[in-house]
Amino acid sequence: MTSFGEYRLTRGKGALWLLFAAAIVVSIWRLFVGLGASTSLSDTTPWGLWKAWDVIVTVPLGASGFTMAFVRYMLKDARYEQIMRRSVIWAAIMYVSMGARLAFDIGLPWRIMNPLVFWGNIHSALFEVAWCVALYLIVLLVENGPRVTERIDRPWAHKLEHAIHWVGPAFVLFGVLLSSMHQSSLGTLYMIAGKRLDALWYHPWLNYIYLLTAVAAGLSVTILIEAVSSKMYKTPFQTNLLAKLGAAVGVALGIAFVWRLASLVIEGSVGALFRSDISSYLWWVEMLIGYVMPLTILARGAWRNDRRLLTWAAVGVLYGMISLRMNVVFTGMNEAMGASGYWPSLTEWLSSIGWTAGTLVVFTFLAEKLPGVLGDRVKKV
Amino acid sequence: MGKGMLIDLTKCMGCRGCQVACKQWNNLQAVPTEFNAEFTNPPVRSAYTWTTIDFLITEVDGKTVSTFTKQQCMHCEHPACESVCIAAAIKKTKAGPVTIDYDKCIGCRYCQVACPFGVPKYQFDKATPKMQKCTMCADRIEAGMETACAATCPSGAIKFGERADLLKMARERIAKGNGKYIDHIYGEEEAGGTAVLYLSGVPLDLTKLKQGVTEEEVPNFTWKAMRQLPALLGVVGLSSLGLMAYSSRRNAVAAAEEGARSGAGAGKHPSKGGKHHD
Ligand code: SF4
Ligand code: SF4
């Protein structure tokens, strides 16, 4: 006996499925024509939209998983159970999707597992990211396993569920460790550039800035999932619980903010803020929307307990997270790599947008098929 | 120490014989080219052109100065490209060259981001591309020969040999040159030292050699973060376990209080309160 939920295909979801399908077609087409014909990549822009958005940004967008598992199992706060379920399944979708997208970005996709299986280089931050992500996929499988097994009324499923329940906390801890490693190592990637990276984004410990902003972004993603889910599926928006997460976001973001500014002062780069060129404007926008705005909201109890304001703060945090990563890859390295004026090709856009649409619509699919994800609703839809 | 090359820019006459020799020995296909104001031809290095003579024509104090800079992989003593390669495809060999194993490379292109000289070039035009760069003729070195470019150079601008000997030679040339050379051996300190060394008669900004390259060993830039990972794991792991223990205790106490108040007895698994089926 199995009892999965029913999936309702609406026009909006249909459009997202179509975009997703288009992205997959583009990705397969890319295999035949090569990177040169399908992208704007070149020797002066070896890493483009697919690396920046589909890997370096997508991984922290999935940071909702380890942060919420931490809240639920390390802080052992059972009130967060339903919130955690949605955050963890979202994380699984992001990571699987990221892995697939990374495969299409590398020159020889069928070799993606080779470094893990045959040979590797422990000095490479990318190697470390690859290993952690591969292992973390197993953790996500375990963390999400009960959503499936609980729907299957068979002895083996019950046994499996019991086993998962038993080993769960160990896996959660493993997942937290793996995430601390790969979220920070994504920052390590560009540390190899040293001061070739523009002073605005250069930071001697970019790895820890990436980890802090991944934590902040992960919890912000959780807040946004709750906001959307409460609209779409009438799940309760538990403002008091989410405001507590908001406070944690504030702490992580605040540390990153102060540390970034302090490093600018220590490196003597404050002058760069007033260069009045596009990159310095981008820095200001990143700071105001991504740090100042959310920190202002999150610092006040009354404000972060306001559903609207809390949601806005979360959006700001995500903007800041994405902006930092995009600026490091593009704006900050532009001059060092030879200022080639890279702009993603149509197929790069289509692929990135389509795969991203795919993550959204697969979430709706799993949420509706696996009722344990949504849990009790305020009102049936 | 391994082999290297000493390129004396004062001797180069811009004939580009080295470019031809490189293409020939390494079987590199010709590429379409275009006329450009600086006469560098082909104008950029690529997966099919591993070395070029970069022309620079400028005016100094009203006089036209033109310089020729032979460019290729520097074969760093501590290569950034090797340190970042996810597949361990890039290796600094004992003999001196830094080479790429095509069978291992997955095409992540991190080496292109990492190289402080912008050397590795990818075959973006191919469906099964390879990462390419000057190999310092590793195959010739193995066979006891010098590099193709050094063997070809008619003016003796490219000397092949042990890096240590070449450094000595370079110092001597500067000392005996009566001001013919600037007092800088490019590659002695750049990127923590490179196997390819340069002597110049003009300030380096009148050559096409990359300026402002760090003198630190580039792999340290990322290693300083990666070597802290065990510590990071320790801190995160221990604090997680500590929090877990604390939270269990807190939940147990809360459940006991709750039980005492309601008189119904404490729950047996207070920490598992969230495990509910619907
Ligand atoms: S110059 Fe660049 S490609 Fe050549 S060895 Fe050094 S880091 Fe590697
Ligand atoms: S592109 Fe190839 S050689 Fe370069 S870092 Fe990636 S796997 Fe290594």
XYZ file of C-alpha atoms and ligand atoms in Angstrom:
675
model
C 0.000 0.000 0.000
C 1.428 3.304 -0.939
C -0.200 6.649 -0.650
C 1.423 9.496 -2.492
C -0.236 12.840 -2.885
C -1.663 14.133 -6.111
C 0.191 16.599 -8.300
C -1.805 19.464 -9.673
C -0.460 20.905 -12.855
C -1.298 24.564 -13.194
C -0.452 26.934 -15.987
C 2.382 28.523 -14.017
C 3.927 25.182 -13.177
C 3.521 24.077 -16.756
C 5.514 27.089 -17.932
C 8.303 26.244 -15.497
C 8.346 22.622 -16.663
C 8.686 23.843 -20.238
C 11.626 26.081 -19.331
C 13.215 23.142 -17.550
C 12.741 20.930 -20.589
C 14.276 23.608 -22.803
C 17.306 23.792 -20.522
C 17.828 20.059 -20.737
C 17.620 20.189 -24.512
C 20.181 23.002 -24.567
C 22.466 21.065 -22.229
C 22.399 17.976 -24.420
C 22.902 20.040 -27.560
C 25.960 21.603 -25.895
C 27.525 18.129 -25.659
C 27.592 17.886 -29.429
C 28.707 21.372 -30.374
C 31.193 22.079 -27.574
C 31.521 25.021 -25.229
C 32.719 27.514 -27.810
C 29.620 27.243 -29.968
C 27.167 27.140 -27.078
C 28.619 29.773 -24.748
C 30.455 33.086 -24.714
C 33.317 31.482 -22.826
C 36.847 32.186 -23.956
C 40.384 32.000 -22.669
C 39.827 35.352 -20.974
C 36.530 34.252 -19.402
C 37.047 30.573 -18.665
C 34.374 30.610 -15.978
C 31.061 32.120 -16.977
C 27.425 32.100 -15.956
C 27.266 28.315 -15.634
C 30.089 28.172 -13.094
C 29.071 31.330 -11.270
C 25.311 30.890 -11.041
C 24.763 27.180 -11.508
C 27.514 26.104 -9.144
C 28.957 28.836 -6.945
C 25.570 30.465 -6.217
C 23.398 27.353 -6.363
C 25.313 25.580 -3.600
C 24.650 28.277 -0.959
C 21.046 28.470 -2.193
C 20.881 24.898 -0.930
C 22.393 25.848 2.423
C 18.892 25.764 3.905
C 19.483 22.025 4.338
C 22.402 21.905 6.705
C 21.396 24.997 8.649
C 17.876 23.744 9.346
C 19.041 20.212 10.075
C 21.352 21.839 12.590
C 18.478 23.720 14.220
C 16.291 20.638 14.306
C 18.847 18.050 15.454
C 21.674 19.920 17.171
C 19.406 22.389 18.929
C 16.805 19.625 19.124
C 13.937 21.992 18.633
C 10.989 19.905 17.507
C 8.898 22.941 16.638
C 11.043 23.328 13.525
C 10.261 19.838 12.186
C 7.977 20.892 9.325
C 10.118 23.878 8.399
C 13.170 21.639 8.355
C 11.468 19.114 6.077
C 10.806 21.719 3.412
C 14.282 23.206 3.738
C 15.991 19.835 3.482
C 14.089 18.680 0.439
C 14.803 22.019 -1.236
C 18.494 21.493 -0.477
C 18.439 18.051 -2.054
C 16.905 19.486 -5.204
C 19.492 22.266 -5.388
C 22.435 19.916 -4.946
C 21.271 17.313 -7.448
C 20.515 20.057 -9.935
C 23.876 21.699 -9.310
C 25.710 18.429 -9.906
C 23.964 17.940 -13.225
C 24.632 21.504 -14.315
C 28.295 21.283 -13.342
C 28.632 18.200 -15.509
C 27.490 20.149 -18.541
C 29.830 23.036 -17.763
C 33.042 21.055 -17.654
C 34.743 20.317 -20.936
C 34.439 16.536 -20.770
C 31.223 15.810 -18.804
C 31.636 12.039 -18.800
C 34.779 12.481 -16.747
C 33.037 14.299 -13.898
C 33.518 11.437 -11.452
C 37.094 10.640 -12.468
C 38.861 12.882 -9.971
C 36.845 11.310 -7.166
C 37.265 7.739 -8.281
C 40.734 7.499 -9.766
C 42.870 10.426 -8.794
C 42.667 13.689 -7.027
C 44.611 16.565 -5.657
C 44.108 17.520 -2.040
C 45.661 20.914 -2.708
C 42.764 21.809 -4.984
C 39.839 23.612 -3.363
C 37.697 22.425 -6.241
C 38.598 18.823 -5.501
C 37.576 19.353 -1.925
C 34.266 20.920 -2.976
C 33.600 17.991 -5.301
C 34.201 15.390 -2.601
C 32.123 17.170 0.022
C 29.240 17.719 -2.357
C 29.272 14.088 -3.464
C 29.180 12.887 0.136
C 26.617 15.475 1.139
C 24.279 14.109 -1.522
C 24.224 10.871 0.488
C 23.419 12.828 3.636
C 20.551 14.552 1.845
C 19.258 11.210 0.674
C 19.164 9.963 4.244
C 17.633 13.170 5.574
C 14.857 13.051 3.001
C 14.387 9.279 3.003
C 11.585 9.282 5.585
C 9.437 11.524 3.355
C 9.232 8.625 0.934
C 9.302 5.646 3.272
C 6.532 7.068 5.436
C 4.233 6.918 2.418
C 4.896 3.246 1.789
C 2.995 0.893 4.029
C 5.287 -2.109 3.777
C 7.391 -3.820 6.444
C 10.653 -3.064 4.660
C 9.732 0.606 4.409
C 8.947 0.762 8.103
C 12.234 -0.908 8.891
C 14.130 1.471 6.645
C 12.422 4.430 8.191
C 13.312 3.196 11.628
C 16.929 2.706 10.626
C 17.119 6.195 9.144
C 15.575 7.635 12.259
C 18.250 5.899 14.274
C 21.260 7.035 12.238
C 19.727 10.418 11.393
C 21.541 12.603 13.911
C 24.938 11.166 12.949
C 24.223 11.976 9.317
C 23.051 15.439 10.227
C 26.332 16.073 12.014
C 28.224 14.683 9.026
C 26.212 16.996 6.765
C 26.986 20.026 8.904
C 30.705 19.228 8.761
C 30.672 18.625 5.002
C 28.739 21.831 4.424
C 31.103 23.920 6.539
C 33.884 22.567 4.393
C 32.467 23.003 0.927
C 30.610 26.244 1.554
C 33.865 27.807 2.746
C 35.949 26.153 0.041
C 33.820 27.801 -2.621
C 35.331 31.009 -1.265
C 38.782 29.470 -1.259
C 38.464 28.940 -5.033
C 39.139 32.576 -5.836
C 41.733 33.066 -3.132
C 44.195 31.600 -5.657
C 43.877 34.917 -7.483
C 45.362 36.761 -4.514
C 45.313 40.472 -5.134
C 44.534 40.017 -8.794
C 40.999 40.130 -7.404
C 39.698 43.707 -7.256
C 40.333 45.356 -3.890
C 36.568 45.803 -3.408
C 36.041 42.064 -3.077
C 39.497 40.906 -2.061
C 39.441 39.478 1.433
C 42.296 37.578 3.091
C 39.800 35.015 4.397
C 37.236 34.900 1.653
C 36.550 31.287 2.643
C 35.069 32.284 5.989
C 33.110 35.138 4.442
C 31.565 32.594 2.070
C 30.732 30.273 4.954
C 29.114 33.045 6.997
C 27.104 34.331 4.062
C 26.104 30.759 3.169
C 24.682 30.290 6.665
C 22.832 33.600 6.431
C 21.594 32.797 2.930
C 20.590 29.247 3.860
C 18.338 30.422 6.684
C 17.004 33.201 4.453
C 16.085 30.624 1.832
C 14.194 28.804 4.570
C 12.279 31.983 5.408
C 11.406 32.456 1.739
C 10.342 28.825 1.334
C 7.998 29.338 4.272
C 6.652 32.542 2.776
C 5.956 30.933 -0.589
C 4.635 27.702 0.875
C 2.244 29.566 3.139
C 0.867 31.392 0.100
C 0.742 28.412 -2.240
C -0.111 25.629 0.141
C -1.539 27.449 3.145
C 1.063 25.992 5.455
C 1.327 28.042 8.650
C 3.859 30.888 8.521
C 5.288 30.548 11.997
C 6.529 34.074 12.422
C 7.901 33.611 15.930
C 10.011 30.608 14.898
C 11.213 32.234 11.702
C 12.061 35.464 13.511
C 14.456 33.431 15.649
C 16.126 32.189 12.489
C 16.177 35.806 11.377
C 18.137 36.717 14.478
C 20.698 34.023 13.626
C 20.888 35.381 10.081
C 21.611 38.775 11.581
C 24.494 37.437 13.642
C 26.180 35.591 10.749
C 25.610 38.465 8.353
C 26.730 41.045 10.898
C 30.040 39.276 11.440
C 30.629 39.013 7.695
C 29.719 42.687 7.260
C 32.060 43.990 9.942
C 34.854 41.657 8.843
C 34.585 42.751 5.224
C 34.677 46.437 6.144
C 37.522 45.896 8.593
C 39.569 44.110 5.959
C 39.026 46.958 3.501
C 40.420 49.357 6.091
C 43.327 47.083 7.020
C 44.261 46.527 3.367
C 44.097 50.278 2.796
C 41.485 49.866 0.081
C 38.896 52.330 1.314
C 39.738 54.642 -1.583
C 38.410 52.022 -3.983
C 34.898 52.624 -2.641
C 34.928 56.094 -4.141
C 36.284 55.274 -7.575
C 32.880 56.118 -9.050
C 33.097 53.344 -11.609
C 30.615 50.571 -12.245
C 32.341 48.104 -9.971
C 32.359 50.489 -7.025
C 28.629 51.178 -7.574
C 27.990 47.443 -7.595
C 29.844 47.207 -4.298
C 27.653 49.889 -2.741
C 24.461 48.281 -3.956
C 25.657 44.929 -2.610
C 26.377 46.454 0.783
C 23.172 48.496 1.064
C 20.707 45.861 -0.125
C 22.610 42.791 0.973
C 23.843 43.884 4.378
C 22.629 47.250 5.676
C 18.955 46.747 4.809
C 18.594 43.236 6.288
C 20.749 44.033 9.310
C 18.595 47.064 10.079
C 15.461 44.931 10.011
C 16.880 41.920 11.805
C 18.390 43.961 14.629
C 14.966 44.980 15.952
C 12.766 42.354 17.588
C 9.534 43.996 16.484
C 10.701 44.331 12.899
C 11.965 40.829 12.445
C 8.709 39.545 13.925
C 6.866 41.329 11.159
C 6.228 38.841 8.411
C 6.629 41.367 5.597
C 9.838 42.888 6.906
C 11.346 39.502 7.704
C 10.679 38.342 4.170
C 12.256 41.482 2.759
C 15.304 40.986 4.940
C 15.655 37.449 3.590
C 15.439 38.717 0.016
C 18.143 41.264 0.795
C 20.431 38.634 2.275
C 20.062 36.496 -0.834
C 20.823 39.486 -3.028
C 23.982 40.120 -1.030
C 25.047 36.487 -1.226
C 24.510 36.291 -4.970
C 26.055 39.693 -5.587
C 29.242 38.820 -3.691
C 29.730 35.617 -5.663
C 28.913 37.111 -9.049
C 31.132 40.102 -8.405
C 34.046 37.911 -7.389
C 33.743 35.822 -10.543
C 33.029 38.643 -12.992
C 33.447 42.249 -11.844
C 36.359 41.604 -9.519
C 38.374 39.464 -11.945
C 37.509 41.394 -15.079
C 40.700 43.390 -15.290
C 43.008 40.612 -14.175
C 41.630 38.279 -16.829
C 41.935 40.810 -19.605
C 38.632 42.724 -19.602
C 37.085 40.791 -22.434
C 33.562 42.130 -21.921
C 31.947 38.729 -21.381
C 28.191 38.585 -21.699
C 26.460 35.207 -21.471
C 25.130 33.783 -24.717
C 21.437 33.105 -25.268
C 21.982 29.418 -24.599
C 23.813 30.151 -21.370
C 20.869 32.256 -20.197
C 18.332 29.694 -21.312
C 20.169 26.889 -19.574
C 20.685 28.731 -16.294
C 17.132 30.060 -16.183
C 15.651 26.721 -17.206
C 17.560 24.650 -14.681
C 16.652 27.161 -11.986
C 12.994 26.990 -13.016
C 13.393 23.234 -12.807
C 14.424 23.367 -9.169
C 11.310 25.396 -8.340
C 8.894 23.167 -10.150
C 10.438 19.922 -8.937
C 9.963 21.300 -5.436
C 6.247 21.745 -6.067
C 6.112 18.219 -7.440
C 7.801 16.621 -4.446
C 5.910 18.769 -1.964
C 2.595 17.688 -3.432
C 3.550 14.050 -3.923
C 5.014 13.654 -0.446
C 2.439 15.035 2.009
C 4.945 14.830 4.864
C 6.752 17.795 3.330
C 3.833 20.162 3.734
C 2.346 18.680 6.901
C -0.686 20.308 8.454
C -2.247 23.103 6.503
C -4.141 26.034 7.845
C -6.744 25.370 5.196
C -6.905 22.696 2.518
C -6.165 23.931 -0.969
C 66.809 21.792 -9.633
C 65.244 21.353 -13.062
C 65.787 22.762 -16.481
C 64.761 26.187 -17.595
C 65.270 28.814 -20.239
C 66.970 32.175 -20.108
C 65.456 34.571 -22.602
C 67.636 37.595 -23.266
C 65.268 40.160 -24.709
C 68.175 42.365 -25.819
C 69.206 39.682 -28.277
C 65.795 38.945 -29.731
C 65.319 40.433 -33.186
C 61.657 39.468 -33.542
C 62.081 36.905 -36.319
C 59.484 34.532 -34.813
C 61.501 31.476 -35.715
C 60.640 30.118 -32.257
C 56.930 30.409 -33.013
C 57.351 28.336 -36.142
C 59.567 25.777 -34.441
C 57.016 25.407 -31.640
C 54.161 24.823 -34.055
C 56.205 22.331 -36.004
C 57.504 20.256 -33.126
C 54.161 20.169 -31.336
C 52.068 19.671 -34.464
C 49.935 22.709 -33.762
C 47.511 23.697 -36.451
C 47.712 27.066 -38.157
C 45.140 29.643 -37.111
C 43.536 32.432 -39.098
C 45.251 35.663 -38.256
C 44.806 39.351 -38.902
C 46.988 42.352 -39.379
C 47.291 44.504 -36.284
C 49.099 47.633 -35.339
C 51.630 45.924 -33.133
C 52.677 43.181 -35.545
C 52.148 40.419 -32.995
C 51.066 37.545 -35.184
C 48.846 35.679 -34.442
C 47.636 38.510 -32.194
C 46.867 36.255 -29.220
C 48.169 32.976 -27.868
C 45.645 30.186 -27.966
C 45.269 26.435 -27.683
C 46.986 26.272 -31.064
C 49.637 28.914 -30.540
C 51.605 28.283 -27.387
C 54.261 30.912 -27.844
C 54.310 34.300 -29.519
C 56.694 37.161 -29.923
C 54.686 40.047 -28.522
C 55.582 43.313 -30.227
C 55.365 46.582 -28.349
C 55.852 49.810 -30.233
C 55.742 53.028 -28.252
C 57.409 56.385 -28.036
C 59.865 57.266 -25.314
C 61.178 60.848 -25.235
C 60.122 61.361 -28.812
C 61.924 58.258 -30.029
C 60.135 55.185 -31.303
C 60.963 52.134 -29.264
C 59.937 48.665 -30.333
C 60.495 45.621 -28.179
C 59.884 41.934 -28.712
C 58.853 39.719 -25.822
C 58.822 35.970 -26.247
C 55.911 34.660 -24.228
C 54.887 31.180 -23.204
C 54.287 29.203 -20.016
C 56.737 30.271 -17.311
C 56.989 26.764 -15.858
C 56.719 28.042 -12.299
C 58.730 26.337 -9.604
C 55.512 26.236 -7.557
C 52.773 26.301 -10.185
C 49.362 27.687 -9.296
C 47.884 25.600 -12.097
C 49.206 22.377 -10.615
C 47.922 23.234 -7.148
C 44.349 23.926 -8.265
C 43.918 21.101 -10.759
C 40.986 19.025 -9.541
C 42.120 15.989 -11.502
C 45.809 16.128 -10.635
C 46.374 16.375 -14.379
C 48.998 19.105 -14.137
C 52.398 18.199 -12.817
C 55.651 20.019 -12.248
C 58.139 17.382 -13.325
C 61.563 16.911 -11.800
C 63.118 17.785 -15.136
C 61.554 21.248 -14.963
C 58.564 21.351 -17.315
C 54.977 21.742 -16.094
C 52.840 19.382 -18.155
C 49.154 18.519 -18.538
C 47.962 14.912 -18.753
C 45.142 14.998 -21.318
C 43.751 11.698 -20.117
C 43.102 13.079 -16.656
C 41.922 16.629 -17.408
C 38.148 16.999 -17.071
C 38.017 20.519 -18.469
C 37.029 22.418 -15.337
C 39.246 25.325 -16.488
C 40.234 26.266 -12.948
C 43.880 26.358 -14.090
C 42.982 29.218 -16.423
C 41.572 31.218 -13.532
C 44.530 30.394 -11.315
C 47.568 31.015 -13.530
C 49.019 34.426 -12.614
C 50.361 34.756 -16.168
C 47.167 33.730 -17.980
C 48.880 30.871 -19.763
C 46.635 27.778 -20.153
C 44.357 27.918 -23.196
C 41.370 25.730 -23.922
C 40.093 24.250 -27.152
C 36.710 25.922 -26.838
C 36.097 25.123 -30.497
C 36.106 21.360 -29.948
C 33.420 19.018 -28.609
C 36.143 17.007 -26.848
C 38.544 19.782 -25.899
C 41.986 19.681 -24.342
C 43.694 22.180 -22.053
C 46.821 23.344 -23.825
C 50.020 25.183 -23.074
C 53.743 25.167 -23.708
C 55.270 21.952 -22.387
C 58.865 23.186 -22.430
C 59.213 20.373 -24.953
C 59.125 17.813 -22.156
C 59.394 15.060 -24.754
C 62.559 16.566 -26.245
C 64.073 17.080 -22.802
C 63.442 13.446 -22.038
C 65.318 12.571 -25.197
C 68.236 14.748 -24.109
C 67.503 17.612 -26.463
C 66.921 21.281 -25.812
C 63.572 22.976 -26.444
C 62.543 23.549 -30.041
C 62.483 27.324 -29.639
C 65.948 27.439 -28.084
C 67.332 25.176 -30.804
C 65.914 27.405 -33.497
C 66.706 30.876 -32.225
C 69.300 32.291 -34.646
C 70.415 35.107 -32.365
C 70.968 33.023 -29.263
C 68.315 34.904 -27.314
C 66.933 31.682 -25.822
C 69.337 29.650 -23.718
C 68.240 26.264 -22.461
C 69.856 24.679 -19.399
C 69.762 24.068 -15.674
C 67.816 26.876 -14.029
C 70.555 27.370 -11.433
C 73.198 27.767 -14.153
C 70.988 30.110 -16.115
C 70.483 32.286 -13.052
C 74.237 32.512 -12.639
C 74.661 33.343 -16.311
C 72.007 36.028 -16.058
C 73.697 37.622 -13.062
C 77.011 37.642 -14.876
C 75.487 39.254 -17.927
C 73.974 41.994 -15.808
C 77.266 42.531 -13.971
C 79.365 42.683 -17.125
C 76.804 44.455 -19.247
C 77.837 48.007 -18.405
C 74.260 49.080 -18.013
C 73.080 47.176 -21.042
C 70.580 45.354 -18.797
C 68.222 46.530 -16.111
C 69.056 44.995 -12.757
C 66.193 42.534 -12.636
C 65.958 38.898 -13.609
C 62.308 38.412 -14.406
C 61.275 35.001 -13.108
C 63.808 34.822 -10.316
C 61.195 35.898 -7.788
C 57.981 36.292 -9.826
C 55.286 33.830 -8.683
C 57.805 32.443 -6.227
C 60.293 31.709 -8.997
C 59.837 30.366 -12.511
C 61.915 28.061 -14.688
C 61.814 30.569 -17.518
C 63.931 33.642 -16.815
C 64.210 36.929 -18.669
C 66.798 39.625 -19.063
C 65.720 42.991 -20.392
C 67.542 46.064 -21.561
C 64.567 48.332 -21.043
C 62.320 48.865 -18.019
C 59.833 46.019 -17.816
C 56.864 48.245 -18.600
C 58.363 48.640 -22.068
C 58.098 44.880 -22.544
C 55.001 42.713 -22.670
C 56.029 40.793 -19.568
C 53.206 40.730 -17.027
C 53.683 43.456 -14.439
C 52.782 43.367 -10.775
C 52.986 39.607 -10.459
C 53.195 38.494 -6.846
C 56.525 37.225 -5.553
C 54.871 34.755 -3.213
C 54.402 31.093 -4.034
C 50.881 31.249 -5.434
C 49.688 27.826 -4.167
C 50.006 29.210 -0.634
C 47.132 31.612 -1.337
C 44.617 28.784 -1.133
C 46.598 26.372 0.995
C 46.535 28.816 3.903
C 42.746 28.364 3.967
C 42.694 24.653 3.205
C 45.122 23.755 5.921
C 42.691 25.241 8.424
C 39.939 22.823 7.433
C 40.787 20.301 10.177
C 40.540 23.095 12.730
C 37.248 24.263 11.215
C 35.924 20.712 11.407
C 37.049 20.476 15.016
C 35.339 23.691 16.033
C 32.092 22.976 14.170
C 32.044 19.321 15.228
C 32.706 19.919 18.885
C 30.288 22.804 19.184
C 27.621 20.757 17.392
C 28.095 17.842 19.770
C 28.146 20.200 22.734
C 24.937 21.878 21.626
C 23.351 18.513 21.037
C 24.162 17.368 24.560
C 22.967 20.655 26.006
C 19.720 20.577 24.038
C 18.969 16.973 25.065
C 19.412 17.962 28.660
C 17.297 21.093 28.249
C 14.524 19.092 26.608
C 14.690 16.413 29.306
C 14.428 18.991 32.056
C 11.549 20.721 30.315
C 9.741 17.423 29.823
C 10.269 16.470 33.463
C 8.848 19.795 34.611
C 5.953 19.412 32.262
C 5.383 15.910 33.608
C 5.527 17.053 37.199
C 3.003 19.768 36.498
C 0.524 17.576 34.707
C 1.309 14.600 36.920
C 1.272 12.356 33.874
C 4.940 11.307 34.054
C 7.761 12.495 31.803
C 7.906 11.400 28.194
C 10.477 8.756 27.472
C 11.902 10.374 24.379
C 11.593 14.046 24.998
C 14.020 14.936 22.249
C 12.038 13.130 19.619
C 8.939 15.200 19.981
C 9.024 16.229 16.352
C 8.695 12.744 14.979
C 5.090 12.738 13.979
C 3.329 11.128 11.118
C 0.435 12.639 9.398
S 52.899 30.077 -15.902
Fe 50.812 29.461 -15.413
S 50.482 27.608 -16.623
Fe 52.704 27.953 -16.556
S 53.391 26.756 -14.779
Fe 53.020 28.832 -14.033
S 50.886 28.750 -13.297
Fe 51.175 26.959 -14.593
S 40.964 22.228 -16.860
Fe 42.018 20.243 -16.755
S 44.146 20.755 -16.346
Fe 42.966 22.609 -15.886
S 42.511 22.472 -13.674
Fe 40.760 21.535 -14.741
S 41.215 19.351 -14.843
Fe 43.158 20.415 -14.359
